[in-house]
GROMACS .gro file of C-alpha atoms in nm:
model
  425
    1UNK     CA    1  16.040  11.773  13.425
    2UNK     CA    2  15.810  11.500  13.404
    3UNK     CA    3  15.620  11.555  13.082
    4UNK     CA    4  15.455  11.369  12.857
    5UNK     CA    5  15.749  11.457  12.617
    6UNK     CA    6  15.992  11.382  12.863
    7UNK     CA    7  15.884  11.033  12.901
    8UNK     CA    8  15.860  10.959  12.521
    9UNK     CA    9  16.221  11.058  12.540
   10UNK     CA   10  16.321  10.843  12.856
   11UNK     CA   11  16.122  10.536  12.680
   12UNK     CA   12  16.299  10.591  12.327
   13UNK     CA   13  16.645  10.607  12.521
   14UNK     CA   14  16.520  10.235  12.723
   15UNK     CA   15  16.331  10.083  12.366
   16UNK     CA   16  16.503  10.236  12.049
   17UNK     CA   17  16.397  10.051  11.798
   18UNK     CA   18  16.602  10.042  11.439
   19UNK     CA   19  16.524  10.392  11.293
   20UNK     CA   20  16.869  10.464  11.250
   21UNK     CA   21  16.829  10.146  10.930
   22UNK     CA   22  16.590  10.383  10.749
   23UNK     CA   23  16.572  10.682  10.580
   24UNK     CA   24  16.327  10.930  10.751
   25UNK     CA   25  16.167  11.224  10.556
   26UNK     CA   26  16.222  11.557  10.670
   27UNK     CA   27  15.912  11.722  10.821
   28UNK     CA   28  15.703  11.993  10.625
   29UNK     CA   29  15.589  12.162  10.902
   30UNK     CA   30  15.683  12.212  11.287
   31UNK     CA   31  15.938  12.215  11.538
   32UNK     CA   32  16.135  11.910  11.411
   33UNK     CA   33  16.370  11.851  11.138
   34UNK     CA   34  16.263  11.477  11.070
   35UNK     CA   35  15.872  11.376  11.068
   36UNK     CA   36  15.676  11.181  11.304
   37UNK     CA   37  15.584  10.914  11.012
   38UNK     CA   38  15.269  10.682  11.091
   39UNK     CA   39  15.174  10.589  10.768
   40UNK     CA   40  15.403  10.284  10.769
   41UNK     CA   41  15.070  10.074  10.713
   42UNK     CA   42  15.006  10.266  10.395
   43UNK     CA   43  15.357  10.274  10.246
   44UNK     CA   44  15.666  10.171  10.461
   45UNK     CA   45  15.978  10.381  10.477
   46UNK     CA   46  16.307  10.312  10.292
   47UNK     CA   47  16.549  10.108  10.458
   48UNK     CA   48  16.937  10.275  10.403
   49UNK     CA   49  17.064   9.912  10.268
   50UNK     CA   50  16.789   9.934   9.952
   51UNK     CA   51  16.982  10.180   9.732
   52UNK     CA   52  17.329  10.015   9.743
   53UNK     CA   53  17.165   9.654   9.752
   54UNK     CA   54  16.940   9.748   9.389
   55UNK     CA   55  17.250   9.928   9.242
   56UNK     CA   56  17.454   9.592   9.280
   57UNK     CA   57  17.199   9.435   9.072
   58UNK     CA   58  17.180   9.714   8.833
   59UNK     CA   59  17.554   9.665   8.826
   60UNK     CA   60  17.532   9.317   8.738
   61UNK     CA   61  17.373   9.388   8.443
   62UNK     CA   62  17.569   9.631   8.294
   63UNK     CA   63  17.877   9.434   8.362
   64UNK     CA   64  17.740   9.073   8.248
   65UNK     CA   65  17.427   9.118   7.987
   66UNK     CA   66  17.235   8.771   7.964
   67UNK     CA   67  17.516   8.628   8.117
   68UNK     CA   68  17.401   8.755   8.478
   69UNK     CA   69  17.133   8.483   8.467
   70UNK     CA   70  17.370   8.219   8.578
   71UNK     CA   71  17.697   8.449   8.676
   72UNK     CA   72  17.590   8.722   8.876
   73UNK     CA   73  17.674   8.739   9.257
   74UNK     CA   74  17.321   8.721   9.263
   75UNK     CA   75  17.228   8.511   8.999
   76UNK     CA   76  16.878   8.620   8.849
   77UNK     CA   77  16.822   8.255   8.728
   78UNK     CA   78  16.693   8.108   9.115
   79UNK     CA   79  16.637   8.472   9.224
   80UNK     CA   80  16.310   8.459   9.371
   81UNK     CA   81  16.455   8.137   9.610
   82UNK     CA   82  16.671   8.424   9.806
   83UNK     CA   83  16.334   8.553   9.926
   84UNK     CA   84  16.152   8.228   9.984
   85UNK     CA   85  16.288   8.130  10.346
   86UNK     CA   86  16.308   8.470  10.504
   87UNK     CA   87  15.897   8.513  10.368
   88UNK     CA   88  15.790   8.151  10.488
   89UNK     CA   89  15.964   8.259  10.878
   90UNK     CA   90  15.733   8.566  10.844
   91UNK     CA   91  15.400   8.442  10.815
   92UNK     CA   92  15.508   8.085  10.988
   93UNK     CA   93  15.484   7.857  10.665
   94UNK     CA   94  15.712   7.601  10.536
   95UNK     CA   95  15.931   7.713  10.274
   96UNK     CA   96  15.763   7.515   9.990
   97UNK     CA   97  15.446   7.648  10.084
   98UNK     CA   98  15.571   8.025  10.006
   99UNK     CA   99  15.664   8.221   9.697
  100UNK     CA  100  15.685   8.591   9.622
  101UNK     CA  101  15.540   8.687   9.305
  102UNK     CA  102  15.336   8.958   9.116
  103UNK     CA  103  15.132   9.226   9.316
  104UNK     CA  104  14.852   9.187   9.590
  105UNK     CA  105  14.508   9.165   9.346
  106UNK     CA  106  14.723   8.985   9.097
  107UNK     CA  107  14.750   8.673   9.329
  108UNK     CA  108  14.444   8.698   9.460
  109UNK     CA  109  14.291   8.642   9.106
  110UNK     CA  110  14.575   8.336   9.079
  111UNK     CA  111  14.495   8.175   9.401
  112UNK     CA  112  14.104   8.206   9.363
  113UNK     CA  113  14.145   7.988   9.006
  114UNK     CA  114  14.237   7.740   9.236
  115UNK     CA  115  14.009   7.767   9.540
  116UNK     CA  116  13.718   7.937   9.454
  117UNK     CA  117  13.535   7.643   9.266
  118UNK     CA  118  13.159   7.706   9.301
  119UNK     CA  119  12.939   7.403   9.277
  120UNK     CA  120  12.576   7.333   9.365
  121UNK     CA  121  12.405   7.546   9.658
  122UNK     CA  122  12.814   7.603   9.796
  123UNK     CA  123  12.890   7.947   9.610
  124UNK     CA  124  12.871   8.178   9.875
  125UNK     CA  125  13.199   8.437   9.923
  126UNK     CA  126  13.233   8.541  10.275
  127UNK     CA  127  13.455   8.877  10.316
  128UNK     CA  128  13.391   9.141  10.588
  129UNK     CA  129  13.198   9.465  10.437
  130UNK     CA  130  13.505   9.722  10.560
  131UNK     CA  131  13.693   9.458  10.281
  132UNK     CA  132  13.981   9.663  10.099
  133UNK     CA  133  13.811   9.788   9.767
  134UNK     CA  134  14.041   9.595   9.523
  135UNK     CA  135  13.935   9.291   9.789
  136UNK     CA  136  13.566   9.375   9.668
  137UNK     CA  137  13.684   9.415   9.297
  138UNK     CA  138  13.857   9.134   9.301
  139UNK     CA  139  13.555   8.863   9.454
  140UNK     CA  140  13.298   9.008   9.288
  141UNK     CA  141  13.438   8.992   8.949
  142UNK     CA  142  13.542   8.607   9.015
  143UNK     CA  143  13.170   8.536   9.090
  144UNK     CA  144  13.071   8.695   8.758
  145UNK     CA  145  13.353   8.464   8.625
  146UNK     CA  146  13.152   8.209   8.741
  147UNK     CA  147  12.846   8.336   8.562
  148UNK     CA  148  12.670   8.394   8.903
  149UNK     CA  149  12.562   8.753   9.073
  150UNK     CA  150  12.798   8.911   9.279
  151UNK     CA  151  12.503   9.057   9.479
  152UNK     CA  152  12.359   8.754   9.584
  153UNK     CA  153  12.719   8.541   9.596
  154UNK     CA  154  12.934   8.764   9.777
  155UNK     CA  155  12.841   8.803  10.158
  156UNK     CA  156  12.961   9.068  10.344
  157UNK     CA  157  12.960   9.044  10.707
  158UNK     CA  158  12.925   9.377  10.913
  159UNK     CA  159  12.995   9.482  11.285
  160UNK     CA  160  12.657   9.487  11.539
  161UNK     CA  161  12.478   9.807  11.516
  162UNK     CA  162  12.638  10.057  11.685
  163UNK     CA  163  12.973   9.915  11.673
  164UNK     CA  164  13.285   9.942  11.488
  165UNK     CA  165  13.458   9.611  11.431
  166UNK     CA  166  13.319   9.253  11.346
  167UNK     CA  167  13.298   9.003  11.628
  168UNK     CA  168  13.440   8.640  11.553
  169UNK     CA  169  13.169   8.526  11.691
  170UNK     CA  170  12.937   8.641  11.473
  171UNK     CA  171  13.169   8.463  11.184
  172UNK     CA  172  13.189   8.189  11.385
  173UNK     CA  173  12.779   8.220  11.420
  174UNK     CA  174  12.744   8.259  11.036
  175UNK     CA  175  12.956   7.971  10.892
  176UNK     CA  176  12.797   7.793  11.159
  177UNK     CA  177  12.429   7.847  11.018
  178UNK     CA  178  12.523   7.906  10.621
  179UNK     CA  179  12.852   7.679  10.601
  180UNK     CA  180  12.726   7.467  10.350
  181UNK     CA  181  12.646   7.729  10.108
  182UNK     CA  182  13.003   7.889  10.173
  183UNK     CA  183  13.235   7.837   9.913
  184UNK     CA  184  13.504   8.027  10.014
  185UNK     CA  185  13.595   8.249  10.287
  186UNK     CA  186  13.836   8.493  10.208
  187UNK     CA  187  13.912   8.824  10.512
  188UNK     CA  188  14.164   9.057  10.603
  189UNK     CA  189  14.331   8.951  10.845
  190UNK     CA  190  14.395   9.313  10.999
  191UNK     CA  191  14.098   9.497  10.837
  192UNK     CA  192  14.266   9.806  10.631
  193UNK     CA  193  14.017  10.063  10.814
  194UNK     CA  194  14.027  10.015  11.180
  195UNK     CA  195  14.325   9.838  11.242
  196UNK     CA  196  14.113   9.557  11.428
  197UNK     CA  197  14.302   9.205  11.378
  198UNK     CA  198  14.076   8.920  11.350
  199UNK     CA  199  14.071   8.566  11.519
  200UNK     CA  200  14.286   8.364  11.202
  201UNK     CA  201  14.308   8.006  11.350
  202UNK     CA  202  13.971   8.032  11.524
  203UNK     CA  203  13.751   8.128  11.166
  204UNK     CA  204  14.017   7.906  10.972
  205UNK     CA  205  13.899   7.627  11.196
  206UNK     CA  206  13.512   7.732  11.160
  207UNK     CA  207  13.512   7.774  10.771
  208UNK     CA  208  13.720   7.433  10.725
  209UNK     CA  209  13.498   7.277  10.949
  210UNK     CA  210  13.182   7.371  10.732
  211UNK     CA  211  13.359   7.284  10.437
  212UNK     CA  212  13.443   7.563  10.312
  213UNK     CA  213  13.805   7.705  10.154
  214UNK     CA  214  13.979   7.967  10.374
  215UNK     CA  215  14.203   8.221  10.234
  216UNK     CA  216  14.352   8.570  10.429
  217UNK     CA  217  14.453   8.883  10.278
  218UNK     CA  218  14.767   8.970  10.528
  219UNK     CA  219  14.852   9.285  10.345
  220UNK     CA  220  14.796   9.473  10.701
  221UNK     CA  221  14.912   9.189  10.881
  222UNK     CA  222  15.232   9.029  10.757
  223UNK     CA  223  15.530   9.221  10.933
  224UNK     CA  224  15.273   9.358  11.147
  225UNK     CA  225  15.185   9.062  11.369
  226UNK     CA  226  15.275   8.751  11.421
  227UNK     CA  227  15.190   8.450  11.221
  228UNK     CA  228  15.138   8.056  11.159
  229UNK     CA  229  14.940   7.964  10.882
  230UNK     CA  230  15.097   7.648  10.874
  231UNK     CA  231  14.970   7.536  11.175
  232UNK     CA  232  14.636   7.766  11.194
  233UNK     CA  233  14.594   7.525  10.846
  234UNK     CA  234  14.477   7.810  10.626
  235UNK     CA  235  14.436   7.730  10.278
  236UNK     CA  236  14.579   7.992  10.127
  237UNK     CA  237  14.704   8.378  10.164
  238UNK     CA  238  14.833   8.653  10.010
  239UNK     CA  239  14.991   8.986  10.104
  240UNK     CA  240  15.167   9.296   9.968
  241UNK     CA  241  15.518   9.390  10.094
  242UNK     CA  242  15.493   9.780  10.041
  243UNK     CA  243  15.324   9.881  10.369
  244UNK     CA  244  15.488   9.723  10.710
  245UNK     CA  245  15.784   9.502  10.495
  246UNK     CA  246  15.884   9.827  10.333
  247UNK     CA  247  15.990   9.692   9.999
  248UNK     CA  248  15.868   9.998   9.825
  249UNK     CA  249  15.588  10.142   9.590
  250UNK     CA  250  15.366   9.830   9.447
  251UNK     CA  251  15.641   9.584   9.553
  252UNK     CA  252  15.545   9.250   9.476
  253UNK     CA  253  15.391   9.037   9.728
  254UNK     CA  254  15.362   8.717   9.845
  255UNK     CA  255  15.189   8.385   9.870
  256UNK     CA  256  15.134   8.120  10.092
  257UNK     CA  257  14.922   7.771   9.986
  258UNK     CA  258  14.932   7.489  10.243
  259UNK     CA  259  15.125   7.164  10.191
  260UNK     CA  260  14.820   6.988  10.167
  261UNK     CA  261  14.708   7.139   9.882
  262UNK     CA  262  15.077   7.120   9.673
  263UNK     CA  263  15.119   6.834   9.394
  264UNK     CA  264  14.758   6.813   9.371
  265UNK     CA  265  14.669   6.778   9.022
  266UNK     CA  266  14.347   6.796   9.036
  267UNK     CA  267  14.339   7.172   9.146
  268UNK     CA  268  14.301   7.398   8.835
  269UNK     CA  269  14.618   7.670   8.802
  270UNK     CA  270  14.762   7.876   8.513
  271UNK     CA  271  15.069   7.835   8.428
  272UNK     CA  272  15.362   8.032   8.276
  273UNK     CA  273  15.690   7.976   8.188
  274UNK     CA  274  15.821   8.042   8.572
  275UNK     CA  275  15.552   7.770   8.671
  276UNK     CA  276  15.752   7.477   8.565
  277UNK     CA  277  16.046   7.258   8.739
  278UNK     CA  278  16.346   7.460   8.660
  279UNK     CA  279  16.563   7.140   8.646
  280UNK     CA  280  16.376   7.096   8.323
  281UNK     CA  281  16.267   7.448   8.182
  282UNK     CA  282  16.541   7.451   7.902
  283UNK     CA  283  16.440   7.174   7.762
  284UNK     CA  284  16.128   7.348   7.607
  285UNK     CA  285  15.869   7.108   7.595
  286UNK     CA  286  15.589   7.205   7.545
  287UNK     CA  287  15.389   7.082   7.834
  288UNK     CA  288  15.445   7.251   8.224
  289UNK     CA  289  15.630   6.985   8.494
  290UNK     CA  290  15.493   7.176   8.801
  291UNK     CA  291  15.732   7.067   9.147
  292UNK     CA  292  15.454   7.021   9.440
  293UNK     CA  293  15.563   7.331   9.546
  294UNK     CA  294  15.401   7.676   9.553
  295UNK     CA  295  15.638   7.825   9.286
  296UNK     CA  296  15.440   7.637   9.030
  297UNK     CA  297  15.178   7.926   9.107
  298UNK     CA  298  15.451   8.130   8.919
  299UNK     CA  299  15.296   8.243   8.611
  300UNK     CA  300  15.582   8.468   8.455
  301UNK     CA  301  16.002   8.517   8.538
  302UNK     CA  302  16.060   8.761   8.865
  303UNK     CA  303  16.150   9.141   8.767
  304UNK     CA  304  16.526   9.126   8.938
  305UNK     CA  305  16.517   9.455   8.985
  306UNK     CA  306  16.175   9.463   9.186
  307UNK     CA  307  16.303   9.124   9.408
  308UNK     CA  308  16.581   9.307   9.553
  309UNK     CA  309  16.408   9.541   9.789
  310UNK     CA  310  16.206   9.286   9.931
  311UNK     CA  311  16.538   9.075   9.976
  312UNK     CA  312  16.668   9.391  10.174
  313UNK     CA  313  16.361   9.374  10.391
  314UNK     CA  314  16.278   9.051  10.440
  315UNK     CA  315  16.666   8.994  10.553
  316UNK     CA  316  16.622   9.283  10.793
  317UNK     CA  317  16.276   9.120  10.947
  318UNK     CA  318  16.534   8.798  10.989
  319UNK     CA  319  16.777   8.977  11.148
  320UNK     CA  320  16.563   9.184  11.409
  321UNK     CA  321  16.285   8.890  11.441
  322UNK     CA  322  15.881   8.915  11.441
  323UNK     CA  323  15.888   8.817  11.831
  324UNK     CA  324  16.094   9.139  11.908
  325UNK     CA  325  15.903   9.328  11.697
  326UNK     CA  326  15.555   9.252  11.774
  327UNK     CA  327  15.647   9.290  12.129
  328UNK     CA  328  15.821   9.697  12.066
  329UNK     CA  329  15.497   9.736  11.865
  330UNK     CA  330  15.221   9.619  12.161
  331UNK     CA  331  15.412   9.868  12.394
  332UNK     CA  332  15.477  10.176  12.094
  333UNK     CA  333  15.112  10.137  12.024
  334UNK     CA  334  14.987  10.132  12.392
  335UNK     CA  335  15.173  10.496  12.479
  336UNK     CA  336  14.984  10.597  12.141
  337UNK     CA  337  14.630  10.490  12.249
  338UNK     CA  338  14.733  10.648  12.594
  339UNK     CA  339  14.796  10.952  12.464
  340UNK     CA  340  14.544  10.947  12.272
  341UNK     CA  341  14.300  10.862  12.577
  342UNK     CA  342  14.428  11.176  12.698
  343UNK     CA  343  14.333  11.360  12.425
  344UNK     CA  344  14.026  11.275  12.305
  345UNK     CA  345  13.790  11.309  12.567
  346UNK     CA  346  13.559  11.675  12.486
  347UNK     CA  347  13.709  11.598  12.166
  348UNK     CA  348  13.517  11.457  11.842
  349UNK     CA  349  13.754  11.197  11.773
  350UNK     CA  350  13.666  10.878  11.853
  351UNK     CA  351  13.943  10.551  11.840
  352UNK     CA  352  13.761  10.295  11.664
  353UNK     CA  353  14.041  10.049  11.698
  354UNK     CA  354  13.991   9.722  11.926
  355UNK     CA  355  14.194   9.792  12.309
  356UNK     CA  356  14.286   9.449  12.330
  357UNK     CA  357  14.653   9.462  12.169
  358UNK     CA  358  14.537   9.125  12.102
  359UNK     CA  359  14.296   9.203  11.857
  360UNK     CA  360  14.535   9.438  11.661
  361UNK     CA  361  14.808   9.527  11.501
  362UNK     CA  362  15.044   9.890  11.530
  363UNK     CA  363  14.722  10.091  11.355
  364UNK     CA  364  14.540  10.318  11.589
  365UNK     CA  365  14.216  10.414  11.355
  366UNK     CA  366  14.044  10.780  11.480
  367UNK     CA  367  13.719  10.856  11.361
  368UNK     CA  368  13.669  11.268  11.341
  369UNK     CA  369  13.319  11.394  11.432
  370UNK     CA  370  13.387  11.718  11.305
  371UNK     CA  371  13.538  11.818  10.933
  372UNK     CA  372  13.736  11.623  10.657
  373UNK     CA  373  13.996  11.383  10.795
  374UNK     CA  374  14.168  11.474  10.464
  375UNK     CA  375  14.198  11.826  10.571
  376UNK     CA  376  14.328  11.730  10.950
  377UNK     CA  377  14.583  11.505  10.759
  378UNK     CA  378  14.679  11.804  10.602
  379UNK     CA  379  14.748  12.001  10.869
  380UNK     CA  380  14.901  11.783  11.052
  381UNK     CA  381  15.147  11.730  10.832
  382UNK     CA  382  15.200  12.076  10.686
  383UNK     CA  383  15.186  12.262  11.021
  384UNK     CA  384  15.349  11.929  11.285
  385UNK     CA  385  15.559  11.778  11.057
  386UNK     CA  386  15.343  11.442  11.143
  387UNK     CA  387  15.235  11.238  10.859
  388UNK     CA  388  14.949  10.968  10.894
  389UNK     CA  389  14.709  10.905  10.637
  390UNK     CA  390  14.315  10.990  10.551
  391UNK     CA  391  14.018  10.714  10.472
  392UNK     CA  392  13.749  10.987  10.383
  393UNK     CA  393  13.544  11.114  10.507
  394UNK     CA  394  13.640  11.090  10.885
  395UNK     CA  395  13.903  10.802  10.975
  396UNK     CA  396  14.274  10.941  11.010
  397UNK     CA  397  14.527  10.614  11.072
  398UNK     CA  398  14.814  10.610  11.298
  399UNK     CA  399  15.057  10.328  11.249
  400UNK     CA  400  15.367  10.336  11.481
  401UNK     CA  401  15.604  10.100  11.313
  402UNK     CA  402  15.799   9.933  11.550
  403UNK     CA  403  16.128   9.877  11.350
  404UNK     CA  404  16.134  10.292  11.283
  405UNK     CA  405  15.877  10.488  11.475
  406UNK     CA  406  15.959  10.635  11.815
  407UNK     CA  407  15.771  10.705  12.167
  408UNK     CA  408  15.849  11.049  12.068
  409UNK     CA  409  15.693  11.046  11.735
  410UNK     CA  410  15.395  10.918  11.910
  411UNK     CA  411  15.365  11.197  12.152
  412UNK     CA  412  15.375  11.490  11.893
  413UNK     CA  413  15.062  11.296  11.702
  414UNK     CA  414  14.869  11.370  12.055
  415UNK     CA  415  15.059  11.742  12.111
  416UNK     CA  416  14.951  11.826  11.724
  417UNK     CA  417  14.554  11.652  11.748
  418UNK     CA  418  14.551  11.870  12.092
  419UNK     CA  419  14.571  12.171  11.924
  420UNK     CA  420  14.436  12.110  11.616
  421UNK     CA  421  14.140  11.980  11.689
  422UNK     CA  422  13.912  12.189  11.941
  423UNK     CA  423  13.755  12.102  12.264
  424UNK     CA  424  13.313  12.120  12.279
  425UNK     CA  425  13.224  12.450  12.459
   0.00000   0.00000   0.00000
């Protein structure tokens, strides 16, 4: 029979993906054993390599004490250099550009000592208003730093009336009028609430052009869709690993600052005992040798035991490749917004996500007229089995992961919104 649950099947038979590498949670509700999970972009799923991969390290410990430092099969010493090639492929950066290190807000915080350096009429701090909270946090609190008013230093750019998502050529148009009192320019690169992926290279280009720094917040973007900010010449970026690179709960995250910026001395940076050459650290002096690298961003030794998860992941993002991915996730995503196009009409829902697969990543973001999108959220996952995740009070987020989500998992997001949600008489 030629359903729309028929074809999800044919296409998952034709485009499998690598769900069989993770551990899927049983459904709470439904017709199906496992659940339709979409909330990948919220908190990724558990690869089945992660348990035995951590316990190794756990194992080194108990066997070896101190001595693991230097002796284990994994030696905890140059840890952190295990995860610095497979991260740099990922976002397209050199390798001595890239460290992982600390969490998200943490680095943020680190990187803005360095390139947030107010002076004269250039303070401004460009984000986009639908910013992540912490994002907000996070700027306005360096302004204050500063001894200047968040209100009047932090700009926040916001879609046209009437629409959902920011053009980049209204950035463009900004940095173009205000550039010279920009300071620093610092967006998400796939905005946390509607999905919408924004122009990198082109507003990289703009803000550098008006002199202004340019950093990205990629927590929605890296494993999500393809990067170079080597060659887009961003400043600087940072990004969790705990959404799409499935490292876990508040896994640490990463950073990227461009070559050009690396050995200079001139930039201010706190240091730490992980921040100087390692070729030296024993010594003890008492004054940091930074390499012109980004690990002398490092403030304090990696946790081991939080590393290896991300190790796991990043080596599976190696193995399967971002081009492969992004390309599943274009096509997983389109059957979604079909669906979806199917459902919605007479419907108060409302995708607020960009069509353009170019101008997003796997997030579908649906705005509900009608009710709490906490208690839809609910429902569907305690009567469907399907488990997305709520942005009160009315966007629900679908994120069909490409490395784990099916064409099948898709379809029973549609088949549960159909009757859950109720057509206008």
């Amino acid at each position: 029979m030629n359903t729309p649950e028929a074809e999800a099947h044919r296409l998952d038979a034709a485009d499998p993906g690598h769900r069989d590498r993770f551990h899927i949670p049983p459904a709470d509700g439904g017709r199906y054993p496992g659940a339709a999970y979409l909330a990948g972009n919220s908190l990724g799923l558990q690869p089945r390599a992660t348990r035995d991969e951590l316990l190794a390290d756990l194992d080194a410990w108990r066997a070896l004490g101190v001595e693991g430092h230097l002796e284990a099969d994994r030696p905890w010493l140059p840890y952190h250099e295990l995860l610095t090639g497979p991260a740099a492929r990922l976002v397209g950066a050199r390798p001595e550009e890239t460290v992982v290190m600390n969490s998200l807000t943490v680095n943020l915080h680190l990187l803005m000592v360095s390139f947030y350096r107010p002076s004269g009429a250039r303070t401004r701090i460009v984000i986009e208003d639908t910013t992540f909270p912490s994002d907000s946090y996070a700027v306005r609190s360096q302004a204050r730093f500063h001894g200047l008013d968040p209100d009047d230093t932090v700009v926040r750019l916001r879609p046209r009336p009437g629409e959902e998502n920011l053009r980049t050529t209204d950035v463009l148009d900004y940095l173009a009028r205000e550039g010279d009192r920009v300071a620093l320019v610092l967006l998400g690169g796939v905005n946390y609430l509607t999905g919408e992926l924004m122009d990198i290279p082109a507003i990289t280009a703009a803000g550098r052009a008006a002199g202004a720094v340019v950093g990205w917040d990629l927590a929605h973007a890296a494993g999500n869709v393809l990067l170079a900010l080597h060659d887009w010449d961003v400043d600087f970026a940072a990004w969790c690993s705990y959404k799409y690179l499935n490292s876990g709960p508040g896994a640490l995250g990463g950073v990227f600052i461009h070559s050009r910026h690396l050995g200079d001395r001139s930039l201010p940076r706190f240091e730490g005992w992980w921040s100087t050459d390692p070729a030296t650290r024993f010594e003890m002096t008492p004054v940091c040798r930074p390499l012109p690298t980004a690990d002398a961003w490092q403030v304090s030794n990696p946790p081991i035991f939080a590393m290896g998860p991300v190790r796991t992941s990043l080596e599976l993002f190696d193995a399967v490749g971002m081009t492969a991915l992004r390309e599943r996730s274009v096509r997983l995503t389109g059957f979604l917004e079909r669906l979806l196009d199917e459902v919605t009409p007479g419907r108060p829902l409302t995708v607020v996500t960009p069509r353009d697969p170019d101008r997003r990543g796997c997030q579908l973001s649906v705005r509900i007229g009608r009710g709490s999108a906490g208690e839809l959220t609910k429902r569907l996952r305690h009567e469907y089995g399907v488990i997305a995740d709520a942005r009160e009070p009315d966007i629900i987020r679908f994120a069909p992961v490409p490395l784990y989500s099916t064409y099948h998992d898709c379809w029973r997001v549609a088949d549960a919104l159909a009757a859950l949600v109720e057509v206008h008489r």
